[in-house]
Every structure is written in C-alpha cells, then in structure tokens.
Amino acid sequence: MEKLQLMEGLRNILLATDGSEYSEGAIKEAIFMAKSCESRLSVIYILDINPELETEGLQIVEKMELAAKEHLDAVKKMAAEENLEIETIVRRHDEPYKAIIEEAKKRKSDVIVMGRRGKTGLKKVLMGSVTAKVIGYAPCKVFVVPKDAATKCENILLATDGSENSRAAEQDAIYIAKRCPQIKNFIVLSVARTDDRLDWARANV
C-alpha cells in the first residue's frame, strides 16, 4: 500500500525530532510519507536552552549543538537512501512547542510528524508535554508516531466529542479508511463523563 493514499494534499511536511529513540518511528514515517506523496520534508531540532544556560553553560550548549548536527546528519543520510532531499532546521528555544508551531506556520506545513514521547522527565512515562502542546496549538494536522510503530491501516479508532475539531478528524479518518483495502475494524468512540450524558455521547457517533 502506498502511503500517499492515507492523507490528502500533503505538500509540506514538518518532522520534529529530539534525537531520542522516541523519534525513530516518526523519522521513518515522515521520510516514507514524503517520498510517497512527493512532498517537501523539513526537519526541525529544538535546542531546549534557557537564557541562563546559554550564558553560563557554554560547553553544555556546544555539546547540545554537536549532538543536534550529528542527529540531523543521520536523518539526512536516511532520507538520501530513499532519494529524498530534506531541509534541516536547528532552533534555540526555552519552550520547544512554540518553536515547532512557529516553524509550521512559517512553512505552511500540512502536517507535523513527531514522536509520542520525549527523552527527559515525565515524558518517558506520559505523552510528552511538547507533543501535547503541539497538538493543542498546531495550525495543521499532527501525526504522532510511537517509537516502534508502522502505519498498517488495519484498525482505526476514531475518538470524537462532536466538536469542530472532531469533525475534521472524522473526515480524515473516513478518507483514510476508504483508501485502505486491508482495513479490518473502524471503531468510533464517544465518552460520556456521567450517565446523564450518555444520550449526548451516542449522538456523536
């Protein structure tokens, strides 16, 4: 199955990576997606640096910059193996999600591809706060890829609350399902917080 069937109108893809193992799935999916859709792929790496660290931890900053360059060189190599040219961006920002959002707006990205988790703190346990904030503020679609995931398009779970944003997700889910001949299950889920909201939840599916 060609992945160009899964999403409509992808001209510009922005891959956000932090160089951790949790970005591996996102990198592979973004490259495959860009190649299949003949899309432009940009890769952004955010150096999470606050002003205090920048002035007092020069060696640490230099080490972070070197790590970013080495990682992006590795991503470039992976893309080149698929005959794909990419543009890489390194930005310093103490709130990484804002830099990702700004870059997506600047490049008029159709989708942001990123990993589910980051490499520090609670991000190892829960969905990364950066990922959650990007989802909340992105000007475009956000494709979140777990570390070892690969899109097979056999089972789709659509979660909806009847909102405008959910309607957009519904359209995309239906679009994907119609183009996946190997689809096995398409499940629509709407959750009621209390019993008296059950009728409301049922009306959304």
PDB file of N, CA, C and O in Angstrom, residues 42-71:
ATOM      1  N   SER A  42      10.795  19.034   5.788  1.00  0.00           N
ATOM      2  CA  SER A  42      11.695  19.833   6.618  1.00  0.00           C
ATOM      3  C   SER A  42      11.802  19.153   7.972  1.00  0.00           C
ATOM      4  O   SER A  42      10.810  18.622   8.488  1.00  0.00           O
ATOM      5  N   VAL A  43      12.993  19.181   8.551  1.00  0.00           N
ATOM      6  CA  VAL A  43      13.223  18.529   9.834  1.00  0.00           C
ATOM      7  C   VAL A  43      13.729  19.568  10.829  1.00  0.00           C
ATOM      8  O   VAL A  43      14.730  20.238  10.574  1.00  0.00           O
ATOM      9  N   ILE A  44      13.029  19.690  11.956  1.00  0.00           N
ATOM     10  CA  ILE A  44      13.409  20.674  12.959  1.00  0.00           C
ATOM     11  C   ILE A  44      13.871  19.993  14.237  1.00  0.00           C
ATOM     12  O   ILE A  44      13.273  19.019  14.697  1.00  0.00           O
ATOM     13  N   TYR A  45      14.950  20.514  14.775  1.00  0.00           N
ATOM     14  CA  TYR A  45      15.513  20.034  16.038  1.00  0.00           C
ATOM     15  C   TYR A  45      15.593  21.253  16.951  1.00  0.00           C
ATOM     16  O   TYR A  45      16.226  22.259  16.619  1.00  0.00           O
ATOM     17  N   ILE A  46      14.940  21.177  18.095  1.00  0.00           N
ATOM     18  CA  ILE A  46      14.913  22.300  19.028  1.00  0.00           C
ATOM     19  C   ILE A  46      15.921  22.082  20.143  1.00  0.00           C
ATOM     20  O   ILE A  46      15.890  21.062  20.833  1.00  0.00           O
ATOM     21  N   LEU A  47      16.813  23.046  20.316  1.00  0.00           N
ATOM     22  CA  LEU A  47      17.712  23.040  21.462  1.00  0.00           C
ATOM     23  C   LEU A  47      16.983  23.712  22.617  1.00  0.00           C
ATOM     24  O   LEU A  47      16.706  24.918  22.568  1.00  0.00           O
ATOM     25  N   ASP A  48      16.615  22.913  23.602  1.00  0.00           N
ATOM     26  CA  ASP A  48      15.847  23.419  24.747  1.00  0.00           C
ATOM     27  C   ASP A  48      16.806  24.157  25.688  1.00  0.00           C
ATOM     28  O   ASP A  48      17.293  23.604  26.670  1.00  0.00           O
ATOM     29  N   ILE A  49      17.062  25.414  25.365  1.00  0.00           N
ATOM     30  CA  ILE A  49      18.064  26.202  26.087  1.00  0.00           C
ATOM     31  C   ILE A  49      17.424  27.456  26.663  1.00  0.00           C
ATOM     32  O   ILE A  49      16.834  28.255  25.929  1.00  0.00           O
ATOM     33  N   ASN A  50      17.557  27.640  27.966  1.00  0.00           N
ATOM     34  CA  ASN A  50      17.072  28.879  28.581  1.00  0.00           C
ATOM     35  C   ASN A  50      18.208  29.893  28.627  1.00  0.00           C
ATOM     36  O   ASN A  50      19.383  29.538  28.500  1.00  0.00           O
ATOM     37  N   PRO A  51      17.909  31.173  28.790  1.00  0.00           N
ATOM     38  CA  PRO A  51      18.949  32.218  28.771  1.00  0.00           C
ATOM     39  C   PRO A  51      20.066  31.984  29.776  1.00  0.00           C
ATOM     40  O   PRO A  51      21.233  32.261  29.487  1.00  0.00           O
ATOM     41  N   GLU A  52      19.738  31.453  30.958  1.00  0.00           N
ATOM     42  CA  GLU A  52      20.753  31.222  31.983  1.00  0.00           C
ATOM     43  C   GLU A  52      21.763  30.174  31.531  1.00  0.00           C
ATOM     44  O   GLU A  52      22.980  30.338  31.678  1.00  0.00           O
ATOM     45  N   LEU A  53      21.262  29.091  30.931  1.00  0.00           N
ATOM     46  CA  LEU A  53      22.152  28.046  30.443  1.00  0.00           C
ATOM     47  C   LEU A  53      23.025  28.576  29.309  1.00  0.00           C
ATOM     48  O   LEU A  53      24.211  28.263  29.214  1.00  0.00           O
ATOM     49  N   GLU A  54      22.445  29.420  28.462  1.00  0.00           N
ATOM     50  CA  GLU A  54      23.175  29.933  27.310  1.00  0.00           C
ATOM     51  C   GLU A  54      24.348  30.811  27.729  1.00  0.00           C
ATOM     52  O   GLU A  54      25.373  30.859  27.054  1.00  0.00           O
ATOM     53  N   THR A  55      24.213  31.504  28.850  1.00  0.00           N
ATOM     54  CA  THR A  55      25.280  32.407  29.296  1.00  0.00           C
ATOM     55  C   THR A  55      26.289  31.717  30.206  1.00  0.00           C
ATOM     56  O   THR A  55      27.460  32.071  30.222  1.00  0.00           O
ATOM     57  N   GLU A  56      25.840  30.699  30.963  1.00  0.00           N
ATOM     58  CA  GLU A  56      26.710  30.083  31.958  1.00  0.00           C
ATOM     59  C   GLU A  56      27.187  28.684  31.593  1.00  0.00           C
ATOM     60  O   GLU A  56      28.126  28.173  32.189  1.00  0.00           O
ATOM     61  N   GLY A  57      26.540  28.064  30.626  1.00  0.00           N
ATOM     62  CA  GLY A  57      26.897  26.685  30.290  1.00  0.00           C
ATOM     63  C   GLY A  57      27.335  26.542  28.855  1.00  0.00           C
ATOM     64  O   GLY A  57      26.764  25.743  28.103  1.00  0.00           O
ATOM     65  N   LEU A  58      28.327  27.319  28.439  1.00  0.00           N
ATOM     66  CA  LEU A  58      28.754  27.336  27.046  1.00  0.00           C
ATOM     67  C   LEU A  58      29.146  25.948  26.551  1.00  0.00           C
ATOM     68  O   LEU A  58      28.785  25.543  25.448  1.00  0.00           O
ATOM     69  N   GLN A  59      29.881  25.202  27.368  1.00  0.00           N
ATOM     70  CA  GLN A  59      30.309  23.867  26.946  1.00  0.00           C
ATOM     71  C   GLN A  59      29.108  22.932  26.756  1.00  0.00           C
ATOM     72  O   GLN A  59      29.086  22.108  25.836  1.00  0.00           O
ATOM     73  N   ILE A  60      28.126  23.093  27.637  1.00  0.00           N
ATOM     74  CA  ILE A  60      26.925  22.260  27.526  1.00  0.00           C
ATOM     75  C   ILE A  60      26.182  22.590  26.234  1.00  0.00           C
ATOM     76  O   ILE A  60      25.725  21.700  25.510  1.00  0.00           O
ATOM     77  N   VAL A  61      26.064  23.877  25.944  1.00  0.00           N
ATOM     78  CA  VAL A  61      25.374  24.309  24.729  1.00  0.00           C
ATOM     79  C   VAL A  61      26.097  23.785  23.488  1.00  0.00           C
ATOM     80  O   VAL A  61      25.469  23.291  22.544  1.00  0.00           O
ATOM     81  N   GLU A  62      27.420  23.896  23.486  1.00  0.00           N
ATOM     82  CA  GLU A  62      28.199  23.403  22.345  1.00  0.00           C
ATOM     83  C   GLU A  62      28.010  21.900  22.159  1.00  0.00           C
ATOM     84  O   GLU A  62      27.928  21.406  21.029  1.00  0.00           O
ATOM     85  N   LYS A  63      27.942  21.180  23.264  1.00  0.00           N
ATOM     86  CA  LYS A  63      27.721  19.737  23.196  1.00  0.00           C
ATOM     87  C   LYS A  63      26.337  19.436  22.617  1.00  0.00           C
ATOM     88  O   LYS A  63      26.180  18.504  21.810  1.00  0.00           O
ATOM     89  N   MET A  64      25.337  20.213  23.020  1.00  0.00           N
ATOM     90  CA  MET A  64      23.976  20.040  22.502  1.00  0.00           C
ATOM     91  C   MET A  64      23.933  20.341  21.007  1.00  0.00           C
ATOM     92  O   MET A  64      23.264  19.632  20.238  1.00  0.00           O
ATOM     93  N   GLU A  65      24.631  21.375  20.588  1.00  0.00           N
ATOM     94  CA  GLU A  65      24.664  21.725  19.166  1.00  0.00           C
ATOM     95  C   GLU A  65      25.312  20.628  18.333  1.00  0.00           C
ATOM     96  O   GLU A  65      24.850  20.323  17.234  1.00  0.00           O
ATOM     97  N   LEU A  66      26.385  20.047  18.861  1.00  0.00           N
ATOM     98  CA  LEU A  66      27.062  18.961  18.156  1.00  0.00           C
ATOM     99  C   LEU A  66      26.151  17.743  18.039  1.00  0.00           C
ATOM    100  O   LEU A  66      26.083  17.111  16.972  1.00  0.00           O
ATOM    101  N   ALA A  67      25.439  17.439  19.124  1.00  0.00           N
ATOM    102  CA  ALA A  67      24.514  16.297  19.104  1.00  0.00           C
ATOM    103  C   ALA A  67      23.409  16.521  18.073  1.00  0.00           C
ATOM    104  O   ALA A  67      23.013  15.593  17.361  1.00  0.00           O
ATOM    105  N   ALA A  68      22.919  17.757  17.994  1.00  0.00           N
ATOM    106  CA  ALA A  68      21.871  18.082  17.024  1.00  0.00           C
ATOM    107  C   ALA A  68      22.374  17.893  15.602  1.00  0.00           C
ATOM    108  O   ALA A  68      21.694  17.306  14.746  1.00  0.00           O
ATOM    109  N   LYS A  69      23.581  18.387  15.324  1.00  0.00           N
ATOM    110  CA  LYS A  69      24.155  18.261  13.984  1.00  0.00           C
ATOM    111  C   LYS A  69      24.345  16.789  13.607  1.00  0.00           C
ATOM    112  O   LYS A  69      24.009  16.383  12.487  1.00  0.00           O
ATOM    113  N   GLU A  70      24.879  16.002  14.526  1.00  0.00           N
ATOM    114  CA  GLU A  70      25.106  14.586  14.242  1.00  0.00           C
ATOM    115  C   GLU A  70      23.797  13.859  13.970  1.00  0.00           C
ATOM    116  O   GLU A  70      23.704  13.022  13.068  1.00  0.00           O
ATOM    117  N   HIS A  71      22.786  14.192  14.753  1.00  0.00           N
ATOM    118  CA  HIS A  71      21.481  13.547  14.559  1.00  0.00           C
ATOM    119  C   HIS A  71      20.880  13.927  13.212  1.00  0.00           C
ATOM    120  O   HIS A  71      20.391  13.065  12.477  1.00  0.00           O
TER     121      HIS A  71
END
